[in-house]
Amino acid sequence: MQICETKLDIYALQAGYRKNGHTIGLVPTMGFLHDGHMELVRQARAACDRVIVTIFVNPTQFGANEDLSSYPRDLERDIAMLKAEGVDAVFTPSPQEMYVRGSETIIEATRLSRILIGRIRPGHFRGVTTVVAKLFNICQPDRAYFGEKDYQQLQVIKRMVRDLDMPVEICGVPTVREADGLAMSSRNAMLGTKERRGSVILSQALFSAEDICLTTSVTAQKLTKFIRSQIETEPLAQIRSIDIRDAATLAPLRGKINRPAVALLAVSFGDVLLIDQRTFKHGA
Ligand code: PAF
């Protein structure tokens, strides 16, 4: 497995892959890998000739008071995991390598980036789209893989690719969960024991809401109220937002849920902001 710290090294590598007619699958990550990331890698491996994983804790997607400095990192362990999974190359640039001095160009999906999580974390998705566009330019992938757990991020990236005619296929991969249902996330490692135990309420509320949606005719407002009441049974959970939206456009849903919908949760446990989601087909 090649480990590249500079753009020049990755340019040379991906140009070599292309020259040999190989397709490239890209898995962008911020490291501290878990089985959710490994599922992205496995899907890339199955569909592409070559797999490049990027590990870069992107400063431009963190707000001033967010957890950039405490974001968990373990490069040695990440590299061992990727080697074991048969990844071809890992790109681990420094912030200075990624952003040349005086960088001022940004990419932003101006509506999708500013709703939902974008209201809680202003500027977050602008940082994500800008860095992902740069990674696409540097690595020139045929396909790129993102988890559905970060549902809004996935929609924002799909919108950027569509709007800017980027020649890359975006592949969404279903959320991988811990045995008790908690969606896998690098941030889970930052939870204390009590918070970790309490965080299971998110998936429990989502799965119960899904059952209701499949078996009864329910409005988005009622379902939101139900999810809120479930999460409020956990004293350590501070609800930041609960939204039921159109699964394709993220537009608000009014009245009875009669098309594919997504429930999006943002809930803090202490200083740790967790997000989770579940897409529902309507039943009754
Ligand atoms: O989902 C993440 O880990 C990050 O937002 C991404 C897509 C790697 C961009 O920094």
PDB file of C-alpha atoms and ligand atoms in Angstrom:
ATOM      1  CA  MET A   1       0.000   0.000   0.000  1.00  0.00           C
ATOM      2  CA  GLN A   2       1.395   3.398  -1.013  1.00  0.00           C
ATOM      3  CA  ILE A   3       1.275   6.192   1.540  1.00  0.00           C
ATOM      4  CA  CYS A   4       1.306   9.639  -0.082  1.00  0.00           C
ATOM      5  CA  GLU A   5       1.664  12.887   1.826  1.00  0.00           C
ATOM      6  CA  THR A   6       1.851  15.213  -1.157  1.00  0.00           C
ATOM      7  CA  LYS A   7      -0.479  16.034  -4.030  1.00  0.00           C
ATOM      8  CA  LEU A   8       2.361  15.414  -6.488  1.00  0.00           C
ATOM      9  CA  ASP A   9       2.734  11.817  -5.266  1.00  0.00           C
ATOM     10  CA  ILE A  10      -0.998  11.143  -5.617  1.00  0.00           C
ATOM     11  CA  TYR A  11      -1.157  12.793  -9.069  1.00  0.00           C
ATOM     12  CA  ALA A  12       1.620  10.474 -10.253  1.00  0.00           C
ATOM     13  CA  LEU A  13      -0.030   7.421  -8.728  1.00  0.00           C
ATOM     14  CA  GLN A  14      -3.524   8.031 -10.101  1.00  0.00           C
ATOM     15  CA  ALA A  15      -2.122   8.939 -13.532  1.00  0.00           C
ATOM     16  CA  GLY A  16      -0.370   5.535 -13.518  1.00  0.00           C
ATOM     17  CA  TYR A  17      -3.624   3.767 -12.613  1.00  0.00           C
ATOM     18  CA  ARG A  18      -5.440   5.562 -15.435  1.00  0.00           C
ATOM     19  CA  LYS A  19      -2.702   4.796 -17.960  1.00  0.00           C
ATOM     20  CA  ASN A  20      -3.248   1.104 -17.202  1.00  0.00           C
ATOM     21  CA  GLY A  21      -6.998   1.513 -17.739  1.00  0.00           C
ATOM     22  CA  HIS A  22      -7.816   0.965 -14.062  1.00  0.00           C
ATOM     23  CA  THR A  23     -10.912   2.493 -12.470  1.00  0.00           C
ATOM     24  CA  ILE A  24     -10.415   4.384  -9.201  1.00  0.00           C
ATOM     25  CA  GLY A  25     -12.669   4.281  -6.129  1.00  0.00           C
ATOM     26  CA  LEU A  26     -12.149   7.058  -3.576  1.00  0.00           C
ATOM     27  CA  VAL A  27     -13.059   6.882   0.117  1.00  0.00           C
ATOM     28  CA  PRO A  28     -12.606  10.313   1.747  1.00  0.00           C
ATOM     29  CA  THR A  29     -12.311  10.123   5.561  1.00  0.00           C
ATOM     30  CA  MET A  30     -11.085  12.102   8.535  1.00  0.00           C
ATOM     31  CA  GLY A  31      -9.446   8.987   9.981  1.00  0.00           C
ATOM     32  CA  PHE A  32      -9.932   7.217  13.331  1.00  0.00           C
ATOM     33  CA  LEU A  33     -11.446   4.502  11.207  1.00  0.00           C
ATOM     34  CA  HIS A  34     -14.187   2.102  12.250  1.00  0.00           C
ATOM     35  CA  ASP A  35     -16.223  -0.588  10.578  1.00  0.00           C
ATOM     36  CA  GLY A  36     -18.475   2.023   8.930  1.00  0.00           C
ATOM     37  CA  HIS A  37     -15.434   3.311   7.001  1.00  0.00           C
ATOM     38  CA  MET A  38     -14.342  -0.253   6.273  1.00  0.00           C
ATOM     39  CA  GLU A  39     -17.722  -0.940   4.669  1.00  0.00           C
ATOM     40  CA  LEU A  40     -17.107   2.027   2.321  1.00  0.00           C
ATOM     41  CA  VAL A  41     -13.688   0.543   1.504  1.00  0.00           C
ATOM     42  CA  ARG A  42     -15.159  -2.918   0.879  1.00  0.00           C
ATOM     43  CA  GLN A  43     -17.759  -1.507  -1.502  1.00  0.00           C
ATOM     44  CA  ALA A  44     -15.095   0.501  -3.335  1.00  0.00           C
ATOM     45  CA  ARG A  45     -12.878  -2.596  -3.521  1.00  0.00           C
ATOM     46  CA  ALA A  46     -15.730  -4.667  -4.990  1.00  0.00           C
ATOM     47  CA  ALA A  47     -16.579  -2.123  -7.722  1.00  0.00           C
ATOM     48  CA  CYS A  48     -13.236  -0.504  -8.665  1.00  0.00           C
ATOM     49  CA  ASP A  49      -9.798  -1.718  -9.799  1.00  0.00           C
ATOM     50  CA  ARG A  50      -7.942   0.622  -7.430  1.00  0.00           C
ATOM     51  CA  VAL A  51      -8.946   2.113  -4.089  1.00  0.00           C
ATOM     52  CA  ILE A  52      -7.569   5.352  -2.663  1.00  0.00           C
ATOM     53  CA  VAL A  53      -8.473   6.343   0.915  1.00  0.00           C
ATOM     54  CA  THR A  54      -7.839   9.880   2.102  1.00  0.00           C
ATOM     55  CA  ILE A  55      -7.255  10.704   5.770  1.00  0.00           C
ATOM     56  CA  PHE A  56      -7.476  14.420   6.453  1.00  0.00           C
ATOM     57  CA  VAL A  57      -9.084  16.172   9.428  1.00  0.00           C
ATOM     58  CA  ASN A  58     -10.299  19.126   7.428  1.00  0.00           C
ATOM     59  CA  PRO A  59     -10.035  22.357   9.469  1.00  0.00           C
ATOM     60  CA  THR A  60     -12.371  24.332   7.197  1.00  0.00           C
ATOM     61  CA  GLN A  61     -15.411  22.240   8.143  1.00  0.00           C
ATOM     62  CA  PHE A  62     -15.025  22.923  11.892  1.00  0.00           C
ATOM     63  CA  GLY A  63     -16.423  26.075  13.503  1.00  0.00           C
ATOM     64  CA  ALA A  64     -14.327  28.196  15.880  1.00  0.00           C
ATOM     65  CA  ASN A  65     -15.781  26.548  19.011  1.00  0.00           C
ATOM     66  CA  GLU A  66     -15.959  23.022  17.645  1.00  0.00           C
ATOM     67  CA  ASP A  67     -13.889  19.905  18.325  1.00  0.00           C
ATOM     68  CA  LEU A  68     -11.078  20.218  15.722  1.00  0.00           C
ATOM     69  CA  SER A  69      -8.247  19.943  18.254  1.00  0.00           C
ATOM     70  CA  SER A  70      -9.872  17.100  20.211  1.00  0.00           C
ATOM     71  CA  TYR A  71     -11.039  15.180  17.124  1.00  0.00           C
ATOM     72  CA  PRO A  72      -9.672  11.632  17.621  1.00  0.00           C
ATOM     73  CA  ARG A  73      -6.661  10.597  15.542  1.00  0.00           C
ATOM     74  CA  ASP A  74      -4.669   7.346  15.239  1.00  0.00           C
ATOM     75  CA  LEU A  75      -2.858   7.254  11.909  1.00  0.00           C
ATOM     76  CA  GLU A  76      -0.807   4.136  12.654  1.00  0.00           C
ATOM     77  CA  ARG A  77      -3.887   2.082  13.472  1.00  0.00           C
ATOM     78  CA  ASP A  78      -5.770   3.497  10.453  1.00  0.00           C
ATOM     79  CA  ILE A  79      -2.937   2.526   8.112  1.00  0.00           C
ATOM     80  CA  ALA A  80      -2.807  -1.022   9.503  1.00  0.00           C
ATOM     81  CA  MET A  81      -6.585  -1.395   9.019  1.00  0.00           C
ATOM     82  CA  LEU A  82      -6.430  -0.140   5.425  1.00  0.00           C
ATOM     83  CA  LYS A  83      -3.489  -2.396   4.588  1.00  0.00           C
ATOM     84  CA  ALA A  84      -5.433  -5.401   5.902  1.00  0.00           C
ATOM     85  CA  GLU A  85      -8.378  -4.447   3.675  1.00  0.00           C
ATOM     86  CA  GLY A  86      -6.225  -4.376   0.511  1.00  0.00           C
ATOM     87  CA  VAL A  87      -6.353  -0.612  -0.127  1.00  0.00           C
ATOM     88  CA  ASP A  88      -3.934   0.533  -2.861  1.00  0.00           C
ATOM     89  CA  ALA A  89      -3.063   4.014  -1.619  1.00  0.00           C
ATOM     90  CA  VAL A  90      -3.635   6.345   1.323  1.00  0.00           C
ATOM     91  CA  PHE A  91      -3.399  10.116   0.980  1.00  0.00           C
ATOM     92  CA  THR A  92      -2.533  11.837   4.280  1.00  0.00           C
ATOM     93  CA  PRO A  93      -1.798  15.487   3.495  1.00  0.00           C
ATOM     94  CA  SER A  94      -1.014  18.155   6.084  1.00  0.00           C
ATOM     95  CA  PRO A  95      -3.324  21.219   6.219  1.00  0.00           C
ATOM     96  CA  GLN A  96      -0.513  23.254   4.573  1.00  0.00           C
ATOM     97  CA  GLU A  97      -0.296  20.729   1.732  1.00  0.00           C
ATOM     98  CA  MET A  98      -4.073  20.762   1.198  1.00  0.00           C
ATOM     99  CA  TYR A  99      -4.590  24.523   1.395  1.00  0.00           C
ATOM    100  CA  VAL A 100      -1.876  26.630  -0.177  1.00  0.00           C
ATOM    101  CA  ARG A 101      -1.255  29.938   1.574  1.00  0.00           C
ATOM    102  CA  GLY A 102      -3.822  32.508   0.463  1.00  0.00           C
ATOM    103  CA  SER A 103      -6.471  29.944  -0.605  1.00  0.00           C
ATOM    104  CA  GLU A 104      -9.735  31.844  -1.036  1.00  0.00           C
ATOM    105  CA  THR A 105     -11.931  29.800  -3.374  1.00  0.00           C
ATOM    106  CA  ILE A 106     -14.902  27.956  -1.914  1.00  0.00           C
ATOM    107  CA  ILE A 107     -17.624  25.683  -3.217  1.00  0.00           C
ATOM    108  CA  GLU A 108     -21.045  25.745  -1.609  1.00  0.00           C
ATOM    109  CA  ALA A 109     -24.466  24.273  -2.315  1.00  0.00           C
ATOM    110  CA  THR A 110     -26.141  27.476  -1.205  1.00  0.00           C
ATOM    111  CA  ARG A 111     -29.569  26.108  -0.095  1.00  0.00           C
ATOM    112  CA  LEU A 112     -28.845  22.545   0.985  1.00  0.00           C
ATOM    113  CA  SER A 113     -25.767  23.596   2.966  1.00  0.00           C
ATOM    114  CA  ARG A 114     -27.604  26.137   5.079  1.00  0.00           C
ATOM    115  CA  ILE A 115     -30.539  24.088   6.359  1.00  0.00           C
ATOM    116  CA  LEU A 116     -30.737  21.465   9.135  1.00  0.00           C
ATOM    117  CA  ILE A 117     -27.163  20.709  10.377  1.00  0.00           C
ATOM    118  CA  GLY A 118     -26.034  23.739   8.364  1.00  0.00           C
ATOM    119  CA  ARG A 119     -27.979  25.944  10.804  1.00  0.00           C
ATOM    120  CA  ILE A 120     -26.373  24.303  13.836  1.00  0.00           C
ATOM    121  CA  ARG A 121     -22.904  24.318  12.219  1.00  0.00           C
ATOM    122  CA  PRO A 122     -22.746  27.400   9.947  1.00  0.00           C
ATOM    123  CA  GLY A 123     -20.070  26.995   7.264  1.00  0.00           C
ATOM    124  CA  HIS A 124     -19.644  23.263   7.927  1.00  0.00           C
ATOM    125  CA  PHE A 125     -20.918  21.988   4.580  1.00  0.00           C
ATOM    126  CA  ARG A 126     -19.063  24.720   2.677  1.00  0.00           C
ATOM    127  CA  GLY A 127     -15.873  23.274   4.178  1.00  0.00           C
ATOM    128  CA  VAL A 128     -16.968  19.752   3.236  1.00  0.00           C
ATOM    129  CA  THR A 129     -17.815  20.545  -0.397  1.00  0.00           C
ATOM    130  CA  THR A 130     -14.650  22.580  -0.866  1.00  0.00           C
ATOM    131  CA  VAL A 131     -12.364  19.840   0.451  1.00  0.00           C
ATOM    132  CA  VAL A 132     -14.243  17.040  -1.344  1.00  0.00           C
ATOM    133  CA  ALA A 133     -14.022  18.949  -4.651  1.00  0.00           C
ATOM    134  CA  LYS A 134     -10.267  19.331  -4.072  1.00  0.00           C
ATOM    135  CA  LEU A 135      -9.921  15.608  -3.298  1.00  0.00           C
ATOM    136  CA  PHE A 136     -11.808  14.782  -6.509  1.00  0.00           C
ATOM    137  CA  ASN A 137      -9.435  17.019  -8.495  1.00  0.00           C
ATOM    138  CA  ILE A 138      -6.379  15.501  -6.853  1.00  0.00           C
ATOM    139  CA  CYS A 139      -7.415  11.822  -6.994  1.00  0.00           C
ATOM    140  CA  GLN A 140      -9.598  11.853 -10.156  1.00  0.00           C
ATOM    141  CA  PRO A 141     -11.869   8.994  -9.001  1.00  0.00           C
ATOM    142  CA  ASP A 142     -14.512   7.240 -11.106  1.00  0.00           C
ATOM    143  CA  ARG A 143     -16.590   6.593  -7.964  1.00  0.00           C
ATOM    144  CA  ALA A 144     -16.546   8.074  -4.482  1.00  0.00           C
ATOM    145  CA  TYR A 145     -18.081   6.477  -1.378  1.00  0.00           C
ATOM    146  CA  PHE A 146     -19.865   8.227   1.503  1.00  0.00           C
ATOM    147  CA  GLY A 147     -21.895   6.896   4.446  1.00  0.00           C
ATOM    148  CA  GLU A 148     -25.657   7.455   4.594  1.00  0.00           C
ATOM    149  CA  LYS A 149     -25.275   8.238   8.303  1.00  0.00           C
ATOM    150  CA  ASP A 150     -24.168  11.709   7.217  1.00  0.00           C
ATOM    151  CA  TYR A 151     -27.326  11.933   5.136  1.00  0.00           C
ATOM    152  CA  GLN A 152     -27.299  15.676   4.538  1.00  0.00           C
ATOM    153  CA  GLN A 153     -23.594  15.578   3.638  1.00  0.00           C
ATOM    154  CA  LEU A 154     -24.347  12.879   1.057  1.00  0.00           C
ATOM    155  CA  GLN A 155     -27.145  14.995  -0.488  1.00  0.00           C
ATOM    156  CA  VAL A 156     -24.949  18.116  -0.501  1.00  0.00           C
ATOM    157  CA  ILE A 157     -22.124  16.270  -2.263  1.00  0.00           C
ATOM    158  CA  LYS A 158     -24.527  14.756  -4.819  1.00  0.00           C
ATOM    159  CA  ARG A 159     -25.879  18.253  -5.509  1.00  0.00           C
ATOM    160  CA  MET A 160     -22.367  19.686  -5.986  1.00  0.00           C
ATOM    161  CA  VAL A 161     -21.454  16.900  -8.423  1.00  0.00           C
ATOM    162  CA  ARG A 162     -24.689  17.377 -10.369  1.00  0.00           C
ATOM    163  CA  ASP A 163     -24.511  21.178 -10.452  1.00  0.00           C
ATOM    164  CA  LEU A 164     -20.825  21.357 -11.413  1.00  0.00           C
ATOM    165  CA  ASP A 165     -20.885  18.393 -13.868  1.00  0.00           C
ATOM    166  CA  MET A 166     -18.152  16.578 -11.968  1.00  0.00           C
ATOM    167  CA  PRO A 167     -17.359  13.274 -13.706  1.00  0.00           C
ATOM    168  CA  VAL A 168     -17.629  11.086 -10.601  1.00  0.00           C
ATOM    169  CA  GLU A 169     -20.342   8.682  -9.439  1.00  0.00           C
ATOM    170  CA  ILE A 170     -21.370   9.243  -5.805  1.00  0.00           C
ATOM    171  CA  CYS A 171     -22.160   5.995  -3.995  1.00  0.00           C
ATOM    172  CA  GLY A 172     -24.091   6.142  -0.696  1.00  0.00           C
ATOM    173  CA  VAL A 173     -23.475   3.252   1.711  1.00  0.00           C
ATOM    174  CA  PRO A 174     -26.002   2.252   4.437  1.00  0.00           C
ATOM    175  CA  THR A 175     -25.191   3.126   8.053  1.00  0.00           C
ATOM    176  CA  VAL A 176     -23.225   0.511   9.980  1.00  0.00           C
ATOM    177  CA  ARG A 177     -24.339   0.193  13.612  1.00  0.00           C
ATOM    178  CA  GLU A 178     -22.846  -1.081  16.860  1.00  0.00           C
ATOM    179  CA  ALA A 179     -24.519  -4.180  18.357  1.00  0.00           C
ATOM    180  CA  ASP A 180     -26.810  -1.963  20.489  1.00  0.00           C
ATOM    181  CA  GLY A 181     -27.871   0.139  17.475  1.00  0.00           C
ATOM    182  CA  LEU A 182     -25.670   3.252  17.856  1.00  0.00           C
ATOM    183  CA  ALA A 183     -24.556   4.450  14.410  1.00  0.00           C
ATOM    184  CA  MET A 184     -20.782   4.035  14.063  1.00  0.00           C
ATOM    185  CA  SER A 185     -18.900   7.341  14.170  1.00  0.00           C
ATOM    186  CA  SER A 186     -15.382   8.423  15.080  1.00  0.00           C
ATOM    187  CA  ARG A 187     -17.007  10.809  17.588  1.00  0.00           C
ATOM    188  CA  ASN A 188     -18.430   7.862  19.608  1.00  0.00           C
ATOM    189  CA  ALA A 189     -14.938   7.460  21.108  1.00  0.00           C
ATOM    190  CA  MET A 190     -15.360  10.901  22.723  1.00  0.00           C
ATOM    191  CA  LEU A 191     -18.443   9.814  24.733  1.00  0.00           C
ATOM    192  CA  GLY A 192     -18.115   9.091  28.464  1.00  0.00           C
ATOM    193  CA  THR A 193     -19.441   5.754  29.759  1.00  0.00           C
ATOM    194  CA  LYS A 194     -22.827   7.156  30.825  1.00  0.00           C
ATOM    195  CA  GLU A 195     -23.246   9.152  27.613  1.00  0.00           C
ATOM    196  CA  ARG A 196     -22.323   6.111  25.531  1.00  0.00           C
ATOM    197  CA  ARG A 197     -24.979   4.073  27.355  1.00  0.00           C
ATOM    198  CA  GLY A 198     -27.566   6.843  26.886  1.00  0.00           C
ATOM    199  CA  SER A 199     -26.797   7.389  23.208  1.00  0.00           C
ATOM    200  CA  VAL A 200     -28.606   4.186  22.275  1.00  0.00           C
ATOM    201  CA  ILE A 201     -31.842   6.177  22.596  1.00  0.00           C
ATOM    202  CA  LEU A 202     -31.243   7.681  19.120  1.00  0.00           C
ATOM    203  CA  SER A 203     -31.472   4.426  17.177  1.00  0.00           C
ATOM    204  CA  GLN A 204     -34.253   3.135  19.433  1.00  0.00           C
ATOM    205  CA  ALA A 205     -36.356   6.237  18.709  1.00  0.00           C
ATOM    206  CA  LEU A 206     -35.651   5.982  14.964  1.00  0.00           C
ATOM    207  CA  PHE A 207     -36.512   2.273  14.737  1.00  0.00           C
ATOM    208  CA  SER A 208     -39.769   2.786  16.688  1.00  0.00           C
ATOM    209  CA  ALA A 209     -40.658   5.733  14.430  1.00  0.00           C
ATOM    210  CA  GLU A 210     -40.019   3.559  11.392  1.00  0.00           C
ATOM    211  CA  ASP A 211     -42.453   0.916  12.723  1.00  0.00           C
ATOM    212  CA  ILE A 212     -45.115   3.586  13.230  1.00  0.00           C
ATOM    213  CA  CYS A 213     -44.554   4.955   9.732  1.00  0.00           C
ATOM    214  CA  LEU A 214     -44.811   1.517   8.149  1.00  0.00           C
ATOM    215  CA  THR A 215     -47.948   0.428   9.965  1.00  0.00           C
ATOM    216  CA  THR A 216     -50.063   3.595  10.373  1.00  0.00           C
ATOM    217  CA  SER A 217     -50.879   6.746   8.485  1.00  0.00           C
ATOM    218  CA  VAL A 218     -49.031   9.440  10.396  1.00  0.00           C
ATOM    219  CA  THR A 219     -48.124  13.098   9.894  1.00  0.00           C
ATOM    220  CA  ALA A 220     -44.535  14.365   9.973  1.00  0.00           C
ATOM    221  CA  GLN A 221     -45.490  16.585  12.932  1.00  0.00           C
ATOM    222  CA  LYS A 222     -46.835  13.639  14.961  1.00  0.00           C
ATOM    223  CA  LEU A 223     -43.825  11.504  14.186  1.00  0.00           C
ATOM    224  CA  THR A 224     -41.454  14.317  15.185  1.00  0.00           C
ATOM    225  CA  LYS A 225     -43.335  14.674  18.478  1.00  0.00           C
ATOM    226  CA  PHE A 226     -43.066  10.929  19.059  1.00  0.00           C
ATOM    227  CA  ILE A 227     -39.290  10.886  18.422  1.00  0.00           C
ATOM    228  CA  ARG A 228     -38.842  13.896  20.727  1.00  0.00           C
ATOM    229  CA  SER A 229     -40.800  12.200  23.532  1.00  0.00           C
ATOM    230  CA  GLN A 230     -38.639   9.072  23.197  1.00  0.00           C
ATOM    231  CA  ILE A 231     -35.327  10.960  23.261  1.00  0.00           C
ATOM    232  CA  GLU A 232     -36.487  13.088  26.198  1.00  0.00           C
ATOM    233  CA  THR A 233     -36.641   9.923  28.328  1.00  0.00           C
ATOM    234  CA  GLU A 234     -32.799  10.026  28.316  1.00  0.00           C
ATOM    235  CA  PRO A 235     -31.665  12.778  30.727  1.00  0.00           C
ATOM    236  CA  LEU A 236     -28.176  13.116  29.161  1.00  0.00           C
ATOM    237  CA  ALA A 237     -29.544  13.804  25.660  1.00  0.00           C
ATOM    238  CA  GLN A 238     -29.765  17.463  24.623  1.00  0.00           C
ATOM    239  CA  ILE A 239     -31.866  17.642  21.467  1.00  0.00           C
ATOM    240  CA  ARG A 240     -30.432  20.053  18.875  1.00  0.00           C
ATOM    241  CA  SER A 241     -32.811  19.162  16.056  1.00  0.00           C
ATOM    242  CA  ILE A 242     -35.301  16.548  14.928  1.00  0.00           C
ATOM    243  CA  ASP A 243     -36.573  16.806  11.364  1.00  0.00           C
ATOM    244  CA  ILE A 244     -38.651  14.656   9.069  1.00  0.00           C
ATOM    245  CA  ARG A 245     -37.953  15.636   5.475  1.00  0.00           C
ATOM    246  CA  ASP A 246     -38.502  14.504   1.906  1.00  0.00           C
ATOM    247  CA  ALA A 247     -35.805  11.847   1.426  1.00  0.00           C
ATOM    248  CA  ALA A 248     -34.713  13.168  -1.972  1.00  0.00           C
ATOM    249  CA  THR A 249     -34.863  16.962  -1.617  1.00  0.00           C
ATOM    250  CA  LEU A 250     -34.740  17.456   2.185  1.00  0.00           C
ATOM    251  CA  ALA A 251     -37.759  19.768   1.788  1.00  0.00           C
ATOM    252  CA  PRO A 252     -40.066  19.948   4.848  1.00  0.00           C
ATOM    253  CA  LEU A 253     -43.007  17.510   4.827  1.00  0.00           C
ATOM    254  CA  ARG A 254     -46.461  18.746   5.725  1.00  0.00           C
ATOM    255  CA  GLY A 255     -49.404  16.543   6.662  1.00  0.00           C
ATOM    256  CA  LYS A 256     -49.502  12.768   6.235  1.00  0.00           C
ATOM    257  CA  ILE A 257     -46.255  11.117   5.166  1.00  0.00           C
ATOM    258  CA  ASN A 258     -47.086   9.808   1.696  1.00  0.00           C
ATOM    259  CA  ARG A 259     -43.660   9.619   0.041  1.00  0.00           C
ATOM    260  CA  PRO A 260     -40.177   8.399   1.017  1.00  0.00           C
ATOM    261  CA  ALA A 261     -39.066  10.392   4.048  1.00  0.00           C
ATOM    262  CA  VAL A 262     -35.980  10.697   6.181  1.00  0.00           C
ATOM    263  CA  ALA A 263     -35.809  11.395   9.915  1.00  0.00           C
ATOM    264  CA  LEU A 264     -32.692  13.387  10.822  1.00  0.00           C
ATOM    265  CA  LEU A 265     -31.486  13.713  14.406  1.00  0.00           C
ATOM    266  CA  ALA A 266     -28.815  15.938  15.901  1.00  0.00           C
ATOM    267  CA  VAL A 267     -28.439  15.341  19.637  1.00  0.00           C
ATOM    268  CA  SER A 268     -25.619  16.356  21.990  1.00  0.00           C
ATOM    269  CA  PHE A 269     -24.329  14.218  24.831  1.00  0.00           C
ATOM    270  CA  GLY A 270     -22.127  16.576  26.836  1.00  0.00           C
ATOM    271  CA  ASP A 271     -19.814  18.230  24.287  1.00  0.00           C
ATOM    272  CA  VAL A 272     -20.277  15.514  21.686  1.00  0.00           C
ATOM    273  CA  LEU A 273     -22.762  16.165  18.889  1.00  0.00           C
ATOM    274  CA  LEU A 274     -24.137  12.912  17.468  1.00  0.00           C
ATOM    275  CA  ILE A 275     -26.208  12.662  14.315  1.00  0.00           C
ATOM    276  CA  ASP A 276     -28.286   9.762  13.065  1.00  0.00           C
ATOM    277  CA  GLN A 277     -30.866   9.184  10.377  1.00  0.00           C
ATOM    278  CA  ARG A 278     -33.362   6.662   9.090  1.00  0.00           C
ATOM    279  CA  THR A 279     -35.140   6.685   5.743  1.00  0.00           C
ATOM    280  CA  PHE A 280     -38.718   5.418   5.809  1.00  0.00           C
ATOM    281  CA  LYS A 281     -41.033   4.185   3.175  1.00  0.00           C
ATOM    282  CA  HIS A 282     -44.593   5.082   4.164  1.00  0.00           C
ATOM    283  CA  GLY A 283     -46.828   2.098   4.802  1.00  0.00           C
ATOM    284  CA  ALA A 284     -50.508   2.754   5.510  1.00  0.00           C
TER     285      ALA A 284
HETATM  286  O1  PAF B   1     -17.481  12.540   6.404  1.00  0.00           O
HETATM  287  C1  PAF B   1     -16.297  12.917   6.626  1.00  0.00           C
HETATM  288  O2  PAF B   1     -15.505  12.227   7.266  1.00  0.00           O
HETATM  289  C2  PAF B   1     -15.847  14.267   6.092  1.00  0.00           C
HETATM  290  O3  PAF B   1     -16.868  15.213   6.163  1.00  0.00           O
HETATM  291  C3  PAF B   1     -15.260  14.189   4.660  1.00  0.00           C
HETATM  292  C4  PAF B   1     -16.308  13.761   3.659  1.00  0.00           C
HETATM  293  C5  PAF B   1     -14.085  13.226   4.646  1.00  0.00           C
HETATM  294  C6  PAF B   1     -14.747  15.575   4.232  1.00  0.00           C
HETATM  295  O4  PAF B   1     -13.777  16.052   5.088  1.00  0.00           O
END
